[in-house]
mmCIF file of C-alpha atoms in Angstrom:
data_model
loop_
_atom_site.group_PDB
_atom_site.id
_atom_site.type_symbol
_atom_site.label_atom_id
_atom_site.label_comp_id
_atom_site.label_asym_id
_atom_site.label_seq_id
_atom_site.Cartn_x
_atom_site.Cartn_y
_atom_site.Cartn_z
ATOM 1 C CA MET A 20 106.648 108.900 93.776
ATOM 2 C CA SER A 21 105.337 109.732 97.228
ATOM 3 C CA SER A 22 108.208 108.165 100.451
ATOM 4 C CA ASP A 23 105.066 106.038 101.056
ATOM 5 C CA ALA A 24 104.762 104.782 97.759
ATOM 6 C CA ALA A 25 108.622 103.660 97.643
ATOM 7 C CA ALA A 26 108.768 101.712 100.657
ATOM 8 C CA ARG A 27 106.063 99.765 99.038
ATOM 9 C CA ILE A 28 108.147 98.841 95.715
ATOM 10 C CA PRO A 29 110.777 96.618 96.315
ATOM 11 C CA PRO A 30 114.324 97.575 96.004
ATOM 12 C CA LYS A 31 116.545 97.265 92.501
ATOM 13 C CA GLY A 32 119.578 95.025 93.081
ATOM 14 C CA VAL A 33 120.237 91.419 94.110
ATOM 15 C CA PHE A 34 117.877 89.420 96.095
ATOM 16 C CA VAL A 35 119.047 85.709 97.230
ATOM 17 C CA PRO A 36 116.560 83.332 97.243
ATOM 18 C CA THR A 37 117.912 82.077 101.026
ATOM 19 C CA PRO A 38 117.846 77.572 101.391
ATOM 20 C CA THR A 39 116.350 77.007 104.851
ATOM 21 C CA PHE A 40 118.059 75.269 107.033
ATOM 22 C CA PHE A 41 117.866 72.671 109.579
ATOM 23 C CA HIS A 42 119.142 70.900 112.980
ATOM 24 C CA PRO A 43 120.321 66.461 112.248
ATOM 25 C CA GLU A 44 118.267 64.281 111.919
ATOM 26 C CA THR A 45 116.842 62.825 115.422
ATOM 27 C CA LYS A 46 115.698 60.000 116.088
ATOM 28 C CA GLU A 47 113.397 60.796 118.931
ATOM 29 C CA ALA A 48 109.902 59.405 118.960
ATOM 30 C CA GLY A 49 107.376 60.884 117.091
ATOM 31 C CA VAL A 50 109.940 63.469 115.040
ATOM 32 C CA LEU A 51 109.152 62.378 111.508
ATOM 33 C CA GLN A 52 112.340 64.823 109.602
ATOM 34 C CA SER A 53 114.876 67.452 111.034
ATOM 35 C CA LYS A 54 113.912 70.647 113.155
ATOM 36 C CA LEU A 55 113.588 74.267 111.672
ATOM 37 C CA ASP A 56 117.809 75.618 112.010
ATOM 38 C CA VAL A 57 116.096 79.239 112.246
ATOM 39 C CA ASP A 58 119.756 80.607 114.572
ATOM 40 C CA THR A 59 122.046 79.093 111.556
ATOM 41 C CA GLN A 60 119.150 81.157 109.570
ATOM 42 C CA ILE A 61 119.941 84.497 110.970
ATOM 43 C CA LYS A 62 123.261 83.954 110.564
ATOM 44 C CA HIS A 63 123.928 83.574 106.951
ATOM 45 C CA SER A 64 121.193 86.141 106.336
ATOM 46 C CA ILE A 65 122.988 88.364 108.493
ATOM 47 C CA PHE A 66 126.081 87.577 106.010
ATOM 48 C CA LEU A 67 124.339 87.994 102.807
ATOM 49 C CA ALA A 68 123.635 91.629 104.481
ATOM 50 C CA LYS A 69 126.896 92.190 105.429
ATOM 51 C CA ALA A 70 127.994 91.628 102.168
ATOM 52 C CA GLY A 71 125.609 94.180 100.568
ATOM 53 C CA ILE A 72 123.409 91.572 98.918
ATOM 54 C CA THR A 73 119.791 93.729 98.651
ATOM 55 C CA GLY A 74 116.823 91.690 100.263
ATOM 56 C CA LEU A 75 116.272 87.989 100.551
ATOM 57 C CA VAL A 76 113.370 85.922 99.729
ATOM 58 C CA LEU A 77 112.709 83.463 102.648
ATOM 59 C CA LEU A 78 110.965 80.392 102.119
ATOM 60 C CA GLY A 79 111.333 80.478 97.931
ATOM 61 C CA SER A 80 110.937 77.032 96.214
ATOM 62 C CA THR A 81 115.011 77.071 97.021
ATOM 63 C CA GLY A 82 113.928 77.540 100.985
ATOM 64 C CA GLU A 83 111.791 74.553 100.847
ATOM 65 C CA ALA A 84 108.114 76.708 102.083
ATOM 66 C CA ILE A 85 106.390 73.291 100.786
ATOM 67 C CA HIS A 86 108.053 71.293 102.960
ATOM 68 C CA LEU A 87 107.687 73.548 106.201
ATOM 69 C CA ASN A 88 104.556 74.369 108.144
ATOM 70 C CA ARG A 89 102.795 76.873 108.550
ATOM 71 C CA SER A 90 104.304 77.808 112.322
ATOM 72 C CA GLU A 91 107.604 76.802 110.719
ATOM 73 C CA ARG A 92 107.225 79.164 108.653
ATOM 74 C CA PHE A 93 106.374 81.925 110.426
ATOM 75 C CA ASP A 94 109.223 80.881 113.138
ATOM 76 C CA LEU A 95 111.187 81.271 110.372
ATOM 77 C CA VAL A 96 110.101 84.419 109.123
ATOM 78 C CA SER A 97 109.990 86.553 112.105
ATOM 79 C CA GLY A 98 112.945 84.903 113.772
ATOM 80 C CA VAL A 99 114.845 86.294 110.750
ATOM 81 C CA ARG A 100 113.535 89.885 110.677
ATOM 82 C CA LYS A 101 113.806 90.006 114.120
ATOM 83 C CA GLY A 102 117.990 88.844 113.666
ATOM 84 C CA LEU A 103 118.770 90.901 111.773
ATOM 85 C CA ASP A 104 117.082 94.089 113.273
ATOM 86 C CA ASP A 105 119.740 93.151 116.157
ATOM 87 C CA ALA A 106 122.445 93.254 114.118
ATOM 88 C CA GLY A 107 121.867 96.568 112.664
ATOM 89 C CA PHE A 108 119.248 95.957 109.621
ATOM 90 C CA PRO A 109 116.729 97.158 110.361
ATOM 91 C CA ASP A 110 113.108 97.013 107.728
ATOM 92 C CA TYR A 111 115.458 95.194 105.797
ATOM 93 C CA PRO A 112 114.243 94.086 102.355
ATOM 94 C CA ILE A 113 112.729 90.423 102.836
ATOM 95 C CA MET A 114 109.951 89.221 100.458
ATOM 96 C CA ALA A 115 108.379 85.585 101.330
ATOM 97 C CA GLY A 116 107.409 82.425 99.125
ATOM 98 C CA VAL A 117 103.930 81.814 98.916
ATOM 99 C CA LEU A 118 103.591 78.132 96.540
ATOM 100 C CA THR A 119 100.021 77.148 96.685
ATOM 101 C CA ASN A 120 97.006 76.953 94.139
ATOM 102 C CA GLY A 121 94.713 78.191 96.608
ATOM 103 C CA ILE A 122 92.676 81.979 96.949
ATOM 104 C CA ASP A 123 92.491 81.179 100.492
ATOM 105 C CA GLU A 124 95.227 79.603 101.730
ATOM 106 C CA THR A 125 98.002 82.023 100.369
ATOM 107 C CA ILE A 126 96.033 84.938 101.528
ATOM 108 C CA GLU A 127 96.177 82.744 104.921
ATOM 109 C CA TRP A 128 100.247 83.019 104.009
ATOM 110 C CA LEU A 129 100.347 86.727 103.387
ATOM 111 C CA GLN A 130 98.353 87.241 106.857
ATOM 112 C CA ASP A 131 101.389 85.227 108.489
ATOM 113 C CA TYR A 132 103.774 86.947 106.784
ATOM 114 C CA ALA A 133 102.289 90.882 107.163
ATOM 115 C CA ARG A 134 103.047 89.775 110.755
ATOM 116 C CA ALA A 135 106.203 88.132 110.807
ATOM 117 C CA GLY A 136 107.534 91.357 109.218
ATOM 118 C CA ALA A 137 107.855 90.668 105.232
ATOM 119 C CA GLN A 138 107.156 93.510 103.499
ATOM 120 C CA TRP A 139 106.707 91.248 100.246
ATOM 121 C CA GLY A 140 105.224 87.923 99.290
ATOM 122 C CA LEU A 141 106.719 86.487 96.124
ATOM 123 C CA VAL A 142 103.738 84.441 94.846
ATOM 124 C CA LEU A 143 103.720 81.116 92.763
ATOM 125 C CA VAL A 144 101.409 80.864 89.773
ATOM 126 C CA PRO A 145 98.715 79.058 90.377
ATOM 127 C CA GLY A 146 99.771 75.980 87.662
ATOM 128 C CA TYR A 147 98.743 72.979 88.993
ATOM 129 C CA PHE A 148 96.259 72.497 86.365
ATOM 130 C CA GLY A 149 98.519 73.869 83.255
ATOM 131 C CA ALA A 150 96.858 74.426 80.961
ATOM 132 C CA GLY A 151 93.656 75.064 82.318
ATOM 133 C CA ALA A 152 94.710 78.203 84.060
ATOM 134 C CA SER A 153 94.661 80.464 81.143
ATOM 135 C CA GLN A 154 96.091 84.335 81.138
ATOM 136 C CA ASP A 155 92.961 85.659 82.253
ATOM 137 C CA ASN A 156 92.061 83.660 84.733
ATOM 138 C CA ILE A 157 95.453 84.140 85.999
ATOM 139 C CA VAL A 158 94.986 88.313 86.358
ATOM 140 C CA GLU A 159 91.850 87.802 87.937
ATOM 141 C CA TRP A 160 93.636 84.996 90.424
ATOM 142 C CA TYR A 161 96.181 87.761 91.604
ATOM 143 C CA ASN A 162 94.067 90.804 91.455
ATOM 144 C CA ILE A 163 91.397 89.023 94.048
ATOM 145 C CA ILE A 164 94.823 87.827 95.855
ATOM 146 C CA ALA A 165 96.649 91.423 95.998
ATOM 147 C CA GLU A 166 93.214 93.267 96.911
ATOM 148 C CA THR A 167 92.129 91.222 99.638
ATOM 149 C CA SER A 168 96.645 90.843 101.169
ATOM 150 C CA PRO A 169 97.714 93.232 103.373
ATOM 151 C CA ILE A 170 100.934 93.147 102.193
ATOM 152 C CA PRO A 171 102.236 93.889 97.823
ATOM 153 C CA ILE A 172 102.790 91.231 96.375
ATOM 154 C CA LEU A 173 105.210 89.544 93.459
ATOM 155 C CA VAL A 174 104.066 87.455 90.703
ATOM 156 C CA TYR A 175 106.753 84.627 90.049
ATOM 157 C CA ASN A 176 107.022 82.656 87.225
ATOM 158 C CA TYR A 177 108.292 79.391 87.470
ATOM 159 C CA PRO A 178 107.092 76.795 84.936
ATOM 160 C CA GLY A 179 109.519 74.406 85.826
ATOM 161 C CA VAL A 180 107.216 73.699 89.042
ATOM 162 C CA THR A 181 104.416 74.822 86.969
ATOM 163 C CA ASN A 182 103.352 72.785 84.427
ATOM 164 C CA GLN A 183 105.007 74.735 82.523
ATOM 165 C CA VAL A 184 102.705 77.800 82.342
ATOM 166 C CA LEU A 185 104.091 80.680 80.866
ATOM 167 C CA ILE A 186 102.698 84.317 82.186
ATOM 168 C CA GLN A 187 103.252 86.332 78.371
ATOM 169 C CA PRO A 188 104.457 89.522 77.851
ATOM 170 C CA GLU A 189 101.052 91.478 77.234
ATOM 171 C CA THR A 190 99.301 89.457 80.667
ATOM 172 C CA TYR A 191 101.841 91.400 82.552
ATOM 173 C CA ILE A 192 100.255 94.851 82.262
ATOM 174 C CA LYS A 193 97.490 93.786 83.031
ATOM 175 C CA LEU A 194 98.670 92.443 86.283
ATOM 176 C CA ALA A 195 101.198 95.775 86.494
ATOM 177 C CA ALA A 196 97.838 98.228 86.323
ATOM 178 C CA HIS A 197 97.535 97.073 90.175
ATOM 179 C CA PRO A 198 98.733 99.072 92.369
ATOM 180 C CA LYS A 199 99.227 96.203 94.890
ATOM 181 C CA ILE A 200 101.254 93.819 92.249
ATOM 182 C CA VAL A 201 104.752 95.485 92.486
ATOM 183 C CA GLY A 202 107.252 93.237 90.683
ATOM 184 C CA CYS A 203 107.573 89.659 89.066
ATOM 185 C CA LYS A 204 110.855 87.251 89.449
ATOM 186 C CA MET A 205 111.095 85.147 85.629
ATOM 187 C CA SER A 206 112.235 82.069 86.534
ATOM 188 C CA HIS A 207 112.687 80.977 82.816
ATOM 189 C CA GLY A 208 115.089 81.007 80.587
ATOM 190 C CA ASN A 209 113.108 83.313 78.046
ATOM 191 C CA VAL A 210 115.697 86.997 78.122
ATOM 192 C CA SER A 211 113.540 89.030 75.273
ATOM 193 C CA HIS A 212 109.739 88.875 77.971
ATOM 194 C CA HIS A 213 111.984 90.274 80.613
ATOM 195 C CA VAL A 214 113.171 92.572 78.145
ATOM 196 C CA GLN A 215 109.867 92.694 76.982
ATOM 197 C CA VAL A 216 108.590 93.590 80.202
ATOM 198 C CA SER A 217 111.296 95.932 81.209
ATOM 199 C CA LEU A 218 110.437 98.130 78.414
ATOM 200 C CA ASP A 219 107.118 98.381 77.618
ATOM 201 C CA PRO A 220 105.491 101.602 77.859
ATOM 202 C CA GLU A 221 101.673 100.636 79.037
ATOM 203 C CA ILE A 222 104.112 99.661 82.188
ATOM 204 C CA ASP A 223 104.572 101.978 85.604
ATOM 205 C CA HIS A 224 107.856 100.767 85.937
ATOM 206 C CA ASP A 225 108.095 102.824 88.661
ATOM 207 C CA ASN A 226 105.813 100.737 90.364
ATOM 208 C CA PHE A 227 107.079 97.451 88.160
ATOM 209 C CA ARG A 228 109.501 95.566 88.958
ATOM 210 C CA VAL A 229 111.362 93.233 86.901
ATOM 211 C CA TYR A 230 113.737 90.265 88.522
ATOM 212 C CA SER A 231 115.620 87.811 86.373
ATOM 213 C CA GLY A 232 115.164 84.049 88.462
ATOM 214 C CA PHE A 233 119.372 84.018 87.072
ATOM 215 C CA GLY A 234 121.800 85.512 87.749
ATOM 216 C CA GLN A 235 123.591 84.531 84.218
ATOM 217 C CA GLN A 236 121.222 86.527 82.725
ATOM 218 C CA LEU A 237 122.166 89.910 85.389
ATOM 219 C CA GLY A 238 124.120 91.807 82.413
ATOM 220 C CA PRO A 239 121.875 92.253 79.738
ATOM 221 C CA ILE A 240 118.169 91.921 81.000
ATOM 222 C CA VAL A 241 119.781 94.842 83.876
ATOM 223 C CA PHE A 242 121.175 97.082 80.235
ATOM 224 C CA PHE A 243 117.497 96.500 79.307
ATOM 225 C CA GLY A 244 115.477 98.313 82.283
ATOM 226 C CA ALA A 245 114.940 95.032 84.640
ATOM 227 C CA ALA A 246 115.348 95.253 88.706
ATOM 228 C CA GLY A 247 117.952 93.032 89.311
ATOM 229 C CA VAL A 248 118.054 88.822 89.937
ATOM 230 C CA ILE A 249 117.058 86.911 92.836
ATOM 231 C CA ASP A 250 120.285 84.511 92.783
ATOM 232 C CA GLY A 251 120.115 81.301 94.699
ATOM 233 C CA MET A 252 123.826 81.202 93.992
ATOM 234 C CA ALA A 253 124.797 84.595 95.307
ATOM 235 C CA ALA A 254 123.662 82.713 98.534
ATOM 236 C CA PHE A 255 127.347 81.129 98.787
ATOM 237 C CA TYR A 256 129.410 83.978 97.121
ATOM 238 C CA PRO A 257 127.456 87.348 96.335
ATOM 239 C CA LYS A 258 130.102 90.238 96.998
ATOM 240 C CA THR A 259 130.712 89.121 92.785
ATOM 241 C CA VAL A 260 126.981 89.212 92.451
ATOM 242 C CA VAL A 261 126.485 92.321 93.947
ATOM 243 C CA ARG A 262 129.758 94.240 92.009
ATOM 244 C CA LEU A 263 127.669 93.021 88.534
ATOM 245 C CA MET A 264 124.584 94.321 89.723
ATOM 246 C CA ALA A 265 126.601 97.948 90.445
ATOM 247 C CA LEU A 266 128.098 98.096 87.205
ATOM 248 C CA ALA A 267 125.598 96.538 84.724
ATOM 249 C CA GLU A 268 123.222 99.515 86.433
ATOM 250 C CA LYS A 269 125.646 102.436 85.226
ATOM 251 C CA GLY A 270 124.012 104.126 82.382
ATOM 252 C CA GLU A 271 126.578 104.978 80.441
ATOM 253 C CA ILE A 272 130.526 103.007 80.628
ATOM 254 C CA ASN A 273 133.553 103.821 79.092
ATOM 255 C CA ALA A 274 135.791 100.869 78.014
ATOM 256 C CA GLU A 275 137.332 99.932 81.213
ATOM 257 C CA THR A 276 134.077 99.368 82.942
ATOM 258 C CA LYS A 277 132.159 97.443 79.722
ATOM 259 C CA ALA A 278 135.922 94.459 80.579
ATOM 260 C CA GLU A 279 135.364 94.528 83.939
ATOM 261 C CA ILE A 280 131.160 93.950 83.319
ATOM 262 C CA HIS A 281 132.602 91.795 80.548
ATOM 263 C CA ARG A 282 134.840 89.215 83.273
ATOM 264 C CA LEU A 283 132.229 89.476 86.112
ATOM 265 C CA GLN A 284 129.114 88.348 83.642
ATOM 266 C CA PHE A 285 131.929 85.097 82.378
ATOM 267 C CA VAL A 286 132.610 84.246 86.058
ATOM 268 C CA VAL A 287 129.155 84.821 87.553
ATOM 269 C CA SER A 288 127.570 83.171 84.616
ATOM 270 C CA ARG A 289 130.212 79.980 84.756
ATOM 271 C CA ALA A 290 129.343 79.578 88.243
ATOM 272 C CA GLU A 291 126.116 79.230 87.916
ATOM 273 C CA GLU A 292 126.214 75.736 85.721
ATOM 274 C CA PHE A 293 127.127 74.736 89.826
ATOM 275 C CA VAL A 294 124.051 76.096 90.487
ATOM 276 C CA VAL A 295 122.143 74.501 87.272
ATOM 277 C CA ARG A 296 124.062 70.707 87.424
ATOM 278 C CA TYR A 297 123.747 70.276 90.968
ATOM 279 C CA GLY A 298 120.336 72.410 92.093
ATOM 280 C CA LEU A 299 119.705 72.603 95.853
ATOM 281 C CA ILE A 300 121.640 70.545 97.113
ATOM 282 C CA GLY A 301 124.360 71.856 95.419
ATOM 283 C CA ILE A 302 123.653 75.066 96.866
ATOM 284 C CA LYS A 303 122.971 74.082 100.420
ATOM 285 C CA GLU A 304 126.450 72.047 99.949
ATOM 286 C CA ALA A 305 128.637 75.318 98.395
ATOM 287 C CA VAL A 306 126.627 77.158 101.406
ATOM 288 C CA PHE A 307 127.908 74.626 103.778
ATOM 289 C CA ARG A 308 131.562 74.431 102.532
ATOM 290 C CA VAL A 309 131.897 78.181 101.612
ATOM 291 C CA THR A 310 130.467 79.741 104.482
ATOM 292 C CA GLY A 311 130.744 76.655 107.521
ATOM 293 C CA LEU A 312 126.875 77.862 107.693
ATOM 294 C CA GLY A 313 124.790 74.349 108.284
ATOM 295 C CA ILE A 314 124.757 71.102 108.046
ATOM 296 C CA GLN A 315 126.265 68.873 105.042
ATOM 297 C CA GLY A 316 123.301 67.034 104.005
ATOM 298 C CA SER A 317 120.774 67.915 105.546
ATOM 299 C CA GLY A 318 117.791 69.083 104.550
ATOM 300 C CA ARG A 319 113.636 67.375 104.130
ATOM 301 C CA LEU A 320 112.484 64.892 101.729
ATOM 302 C CA PRO A 321 112.449 63.866 99.287
ATOM 303 C CA VAL A 322 115.499 67.076 98.735
ATOM 304 C CA LYS A 323 118.139 66.173 100.510
ATOM 305 C CA GLY A 324 121.979 64.965 100.468
ATOM 306 C CA SER A 325 125.400 65.886 99.720
ATOM 307 C CA LEU A 326 128.323 65.862 97.299
ATOM 308 C CA SER A 327 131.071 63.448 98.076
ATOM 309 C CA ASP A 328 134.582 65.448 98.284
ATOM 310 C CA SER A 329 135.306 64.287 95.129
ATOM 311 C CA GLU A 330 132.088 64.845 92.802
ATOM 312 C CA TRP A 331 132.136 69.451 95.051
ATOM 313 C CA GLU A 332 135.712 69.650 93.597
ATOM 314 C CA LYS A 333 134.789 68.637 90.458
ATOM 315 C CA GLY A 334 132.171 71.027 90.236
ATOM 316 C CA ARG A 335 134.465 72.988 92.160
ATOM 317 C CA SER A 336 137.325 73.041 89.786
ATOM 318 C CA LEU A 337 135.147 73.008 86.658
ATOM 319 C CA PHE A 338 132.350 76.040 87.542
ATOM 320 C CA LEU A 339 133.494 77.871 90.719
ATOM 321 C CA ALA A 340 137.320 78.673 90.884
ATOM 322 C CA SER A 341 137.715 81.774 88.134
ATOM 323 C CA ILE A 342 134.464 83.735 91.027
ATOM 324 C CA GLU A 343 136.106 81.191 94.094
ATOM 325 C CA GLU A 344 139.163 83.890 93.290
ATOM 326 C CA ILE A 345 137.623 87.057 92.601
ATOM 327 C CA GLU A 346 135.194 87.032 95.575
ATOM 328 C CA ALA A 347 138.267 86.662 97.938
ATOM 329 C CA SER A 348 139.443 89.861 96.502
ATOM 330 C CA LEU A 349 136.621 92.081 96.752
#
C-alpha cells in the first residue's frame, strides 16, 4: 500500500465518538439554546489523545450533530483541529459525522468538514424512508457521495436512528469496492455481520476498515479481523479500552495475555451497560464526574439533563466500579 493510500485509510484502534459540550443556559434575549463550548471540546480531545485514543469522531450521534447549525459544526471541527495541533498532536485522526439524508446537503457537510480539517466523513445510512431505501439504492447513494466528497468516507449503519435499515454483508462488498469508501461503523449487535465483513475475501481489508460502535464487542470482532471500535464509554475511561485493543490485536497470545484480555473485556462490557442504561445523558454525566470537563446537565433539547447523586452512585457501583480501579492503575 502506498504512503498516500495509507494516509487515506483510517488507522486501526479505538476512536471515541465525543459528546459535544455546551455553555450553561443563558437568559440573553434572542438566545434559544445553550451556546457551543469549543474550549472544553478541545480540552476533552487532548485528554483522549494523551490517554492513547487513536482518533476522534466529532459530531456523530453522541455528538448531537443534528442539534448544531452549519457554522457551529465548522467551528467545532476546526477548533478541535487547531487545539490538537497546538497541543502537539498534528494530523491527529478525526472523523466527522454526517447525519442527513439529502445528497446535496451531505456533500455540503463533507465540504465543510474538509475545510475544517477532518480527514474522513462518517456518513449515516439514508434511512428516513426505512424499507424504501433498498440495498441497491443505498449503494448508489453512497457511490455518488464518495465520488463527489473531497474526503474519504465511512458507512455509518445505526439502525436505531434510521428506521431499522440494516446494511447486509453482501452489500458491503459493493460499497468497499469504491476507492473513497474506506470503512464502516456498525452500531448494532449483530456480531456475525462484523465478522463476515471483516473476513470476506472479496473485500480488500487494507483499504476498508470495520469498526463496531460497541466496546463490548471489541475482543470478539478484533480477533476476527475488525479494525477496532468507535466507543462512547471510552470518552471517560479511555485507557482500559486502549489496553484491551492493544492486547486483542496481537496475533498470538499466551495464557497470561489471554487471561488479561478476558478480565479487561469483562470490565469493559460491564461498564458499557452504564451507557446502555443511561444513553447520551449518562455519557455526559460520566465525562463530567470522571474528568471534570463540561457542565452537569448541559445539552440541547430534547436531549439534556443529568443524573442525581443517588442515580449516579447506583450506576457507578453496578457498572463502573471495576473499570474505575483498572483505569486508575494504567
